[in-house]
């Protein structure tokens, strides 16, 4: 699932020292401010400081983030800022198990040629034009992100982009950016699209059906707007692609070799898994099970079947397809973020927001969405969402799970990932692949200009949609 | 070690020149020229140096111009570059024809000028810089004819002196490139490239246009990638491709698939200007992680420098 290259360019001693100094100074200044100015107590100050250190570590020392999380968690427990019981409560083990199951399923799908089949289907399309290629690849990226996850989606869609651009000898960057942005938008469509989705669903008690009703249509609208923007933004590059595609068509040359892939087994696996996930709520009601218990167990059942079916590869799936590094980081992170709730820092934040905006939680939609978008643009969106979920819980209070603020948090976190090149794991993975293959880097501003436009467009659409659907959500709950 | 402002004629004296070596075999000529250097520099062990010449592949002969051969040996203990010159009206006889031995120094029958260069063991570029200066001298109008015409050693030396050629301060890309390279044309098809790869056993070939400008390179690994793209290799079950099915498409269309298909983007290969210092070429090879560098003047392809060229010319030649 997350197959990003962890290798980081070796940093010079002075660069390392400067970054460490910034990290230490920022943490000291913030801890001083929250303690003396905001008036937080010692436990609250420690939890904010450790959380900030982890955030800055992911920014400055990407490859050390897990090591820092490993040290941060004991620091909280040894200073009595967090106890083990609270850690167990907040580490969202069910989310981690869900992600493990999906990673194994994705490994199985790859082995069974399912992704090969999808790419070949696009390559074999008749009468392919530049605009049609962009539309097909963007929609495929978004839908596959919704169906599996954003990183898997971008991994195999990047292979499609590289193949077509290599054959036609056009610059792949614009088409890669289009796919990455469509992937980020598509990842908000279901609980499967992004760890953020399953985390919000888990904490808010949302079901897959809730996502299909309240998130998927908004995702589609935002996708249409994003693709339209990108079609205009990259019109020159698309015209060039169009001309090259025409030359290719005129000579009756294919975009790549294709082989007969026995895709039915992979299709059965993905349809079965998504079907089980999609029906989880009805099964739970029917069997009288705890909310979301089938949701979390469905990928594990599918993964178990894959490991029995392809028993020779079972160990490979667990050892290589499960991204333990990222999952352990999430586990630690959820625990550390839980400290903010445990020490009531999140209550303080919620109170401040209420003082600023008032008690009308719907009026907070644009604020939460903007904060989530900006937060996700510069730090890992999972970190931001993990910390912000308790704040939203405080803002909403004890009401039914479906609330506009949850969707504002989801859309902000997913769409905000488009703003910068480090905004989401999909961006980092895609750019890493491109750098490795073409030995070229994308300019931060080249991404930022189009990313900001795409992020704002998608967030505006989502906000407008929530303005319409928000009252319906709240009204349906009486 | 030889440094800057060294005149070519200062590497030898009239005493290190012999005219009319016509009666000697090539091996005898080599030994004779080494002996001439040995008379002026006692650090040279004539017999040992001669054995080194014989031990080298084709006696280490390099042809700087038609009719002009340079033989080079690195000598332990030698402090500076030394040169000896021999001329012949008829060309040199092959040793095999006379002594009944295997002679590796073939192709000397048309050679009218032999230049023996002895270089200090720890001077990586002295020999190549002397060849560069000799090549420049030979390019001067009438220089070669005048050398061939001379009857006396003093006059030969004076011709070199009047040529007023200095050893370059450092080697440039042009000095170490291989100007005799094989290439493909941008109008060729995949079929031409596959034939060339199979016939020549090379991993990449430059692609030029009708003006001789470097367009790109065609690479073997790109050819394999075209036949077997990444998305097909994802499958664990190889049953659908056990008989190389993806390659069938290439076989069917290779004669009309343009070479463009396997050309690399410009960031995948390295070019240097002909005037770039040779050490810059080594840096480019390491930084860009490439095994060969293309030498150009503006866009025109002049030659190719491979890692093997470097190792051979700088460390062993």
PDB file of C-alpha atoms in Angstrom, chain A residues 118-120 122-123 128 130 132-141 153-183 238 241 245 255 430 433-434 437-438, chain B residues 225 229-231 234 265:
ATOM      1  CA  UNK A 118      -6.809  -1.765 -15.612  1.00  0.00           C
ATOM      2  CA  UNK A 119      -3.745  -0.138 -17.195  1.00  0.00           C
ATOM      3  CA  UNK A 120      -4.033  -2.318 -20.284  1.00  0.00           C
ATOM      4  CA  UNK A 122      -6.806   2.258 -20.705  1.00  0.00           C
ATOM      5  CA  UNK A 123      -3.907   1.700 -23.109  1.00  0.00           C
ATOM      6  CA  UNK A 128      -7.470   8.180 -27.478  1.00  0.00           C
ATOM      7  CA  UNK A 130      -4.985  14.147 -25.157  1.00  0.00           C
ATOM      8  CA  UNK A 132      -9.624  11.960 -23.224  1.00  0.00           C
ATOM      9  CA  UNK A 133      -6.433  10.512 -21.773  1.00  0.00           C
ATOM     10  CA  UNK A 134      -6.411  13.148 -19.037  1.00  0.00           C
ATOM     11  CA  UNK A 135     -10.075  12.527 -18.260  1.00  0.00           C
ATOM     12  CA  UNK A 136      -9.710   8.753 -18.178  1.00  0.00           C
ATOM     13  CA  UNK A 137      -6.515   8.750 -16.126  1.00  0.00           C
ATOM     14  CA  UNK A 138      -7.845  11.326 -13.638  1.00  0.00           C
ATOM     15  CA  UNK A 139     -11.174   9.550 -13.141  1.00  0.00           C
ATOM     16  CA  UNK A 140      -9.411   6.176 -12.871  1.00  0.00           C
ATOM     17  CA  UNK A 141      -7.022   7.655 -10.283  1.00  0.00           C
ATOM     18  CA  UNK A 153      -3.812   4.207  -6.781  1.00  0.00           C
ATOM     19  CA  UNK A 154      -0.980   6.596  -7.515  1.00  0.00           C
ATOM     20  CA  UNK A 155       1.544   3.764  -7.704  1.00  0.00           C
ATOM     21  CA  UNK A 156      -0.163   2.053 -10.596  1.00  0.00           C
ATOM     22  CA  UNK A 157      -1.476   5.206 -12.224  1.00  0.00           C
ATOM     23  CA  UNK A 158       2.087   6.588 -12.244  1.00  0.00           C
ATOM     24  CA  UNK A 159       3.148   3.505 -14.166  1.00  0.00           C
ATOM     25  CA  UNK A 160       0.461   4.322 -16.756  1.00  0.00           C
ATOM     26  CA  UNK A 161       1.602   7.955 -17.007  1.00  0.00           C
ATOM     27  CA  UNK A 162       5.265   6.960 -17.335  1.00  0.00           C
ATOM     28  CA  UNK A 163       4.434   4.372 -19.992  1.00  0.00           C
ATOM     29  CA  UNK A 164       2.427   6.784 -22.144  1.00  0.00           C
ATOM     30  CA  UNK A 165       4.834   9.698 -21.690  1.00  0.00           C
ATOM     31  CA  UNK A 166       7.864   7.485 -22.418  1.00  0.00           C
ATOM     32  CA  UNK A 167       6.301   6.132 -25.579  1.00  0.00           C
ATOM     33  CA  UNK A 168       5.197   9.579 -26.772  1.00  0.00           C
ATOM     34  CA  UNK A 169       8.304  11.319 -25.406  1.00  0.00           C
ATOM     35  CA  UNK A 170       6.411  14.061 -23.603  1.00  0.00           C
ATOM     36  CA  UNK A 171       7.188  15.593 -20.212  1.00  0.00           C
ATOM     37  CA  UNK A 172       5.394  13.462 -17.590  1.00  0.00           C
ATOM     38  CA  UNK A 173       5.177  16.086 -14.812  1.00  0.00           C
ATOM     39  CA  UNK A 174       1.853  17.749 -15.803  1.00  0.00           C
ATOM     40  CA  UNK A 175       0.097  14.409 -16.265  1.00  0.00           C
ATOM     41  CA  UNK A 176       1.527  13.031 -13.044  1.00  0.00           C
ATOM     42  CA  UNK A 177       0.320  16.119 -11.164  1.00  0.00           C
ATOM     43  CA  UNK A 178      -3.161  15.706 -12.679  1.00  0.00           C
ATOM     44  CA  UNK A 179      -3.324  12.078 -11.512  1.00  0.00           C
ATOM     45  CA  UNK A 180      -1.976  12.870  -8.045  1.00  0.00           C
ATOM     46  CA  UNK A 181      -4.519  15.651  -7.554  1.00  0.00           C
ATOM     47  CA  UNK A 182      -7.362  13.461  -8.778  1.00  0.00           C
ATOM     48  CA  UNK A 183      -6.127  10.751  -6.390  1.00  0.00           C
ATOM     49  CA  UNK A 238      -2.411  18.381 -23.379  1.00  0.00           C
ATOM     50  CA  UNK A 241       0.114  15.053 -26.028  1.00  0.00           C
ATOM     51  CA  UNK A 245      -1.230  10.583 -29.858  1.00  0.00           C
ATOM     52  CA  UNK A 255       0.706   2.781 -26.526  1.00  0.00           C
ATOM     53  CA  UNK A 430       4.631   9.916  -7.004  1.00  0.00           C
ATOM     54  CA  UNK A 433       9.058   7.631  -8.398  1.00  0.00           C
ATOM     55  CA  UNK A 434       9.458  10.385 -10.958  1.00  0.00           C
ATOM     56  CA  UNK A 437      13.007   7.348 -13.054  1.00  0.00           C
ATOM     57  CA  UNK A 438      13.757  10.668 -14.759  1.00  0.00           C
TER      58      UNK A 438
ATOM     59  CA  UNK B 225      11.380  -1.717 -21.073  1.00  0.00           C
ATOM     60  CA  UNK B 229       6.747  -2.591 -19.418  1.00  0.00           C
ATOM     61  CA  UNK B 230       6.544  -2.280 -15.657  1.00  0.00           C
ATOM     62  CA  UNK B 231       2.810  -2.907 -15.487  1.00  0.00           C
ATOM     63  CA  UNK B 234       3.712  -6.668 -11.537  1.00  0.00           C
ATOM     64  CA  UNK B 265      15.322  11.876 -22.452  1.00  0.00           C
TER      65      UNK B 265
END
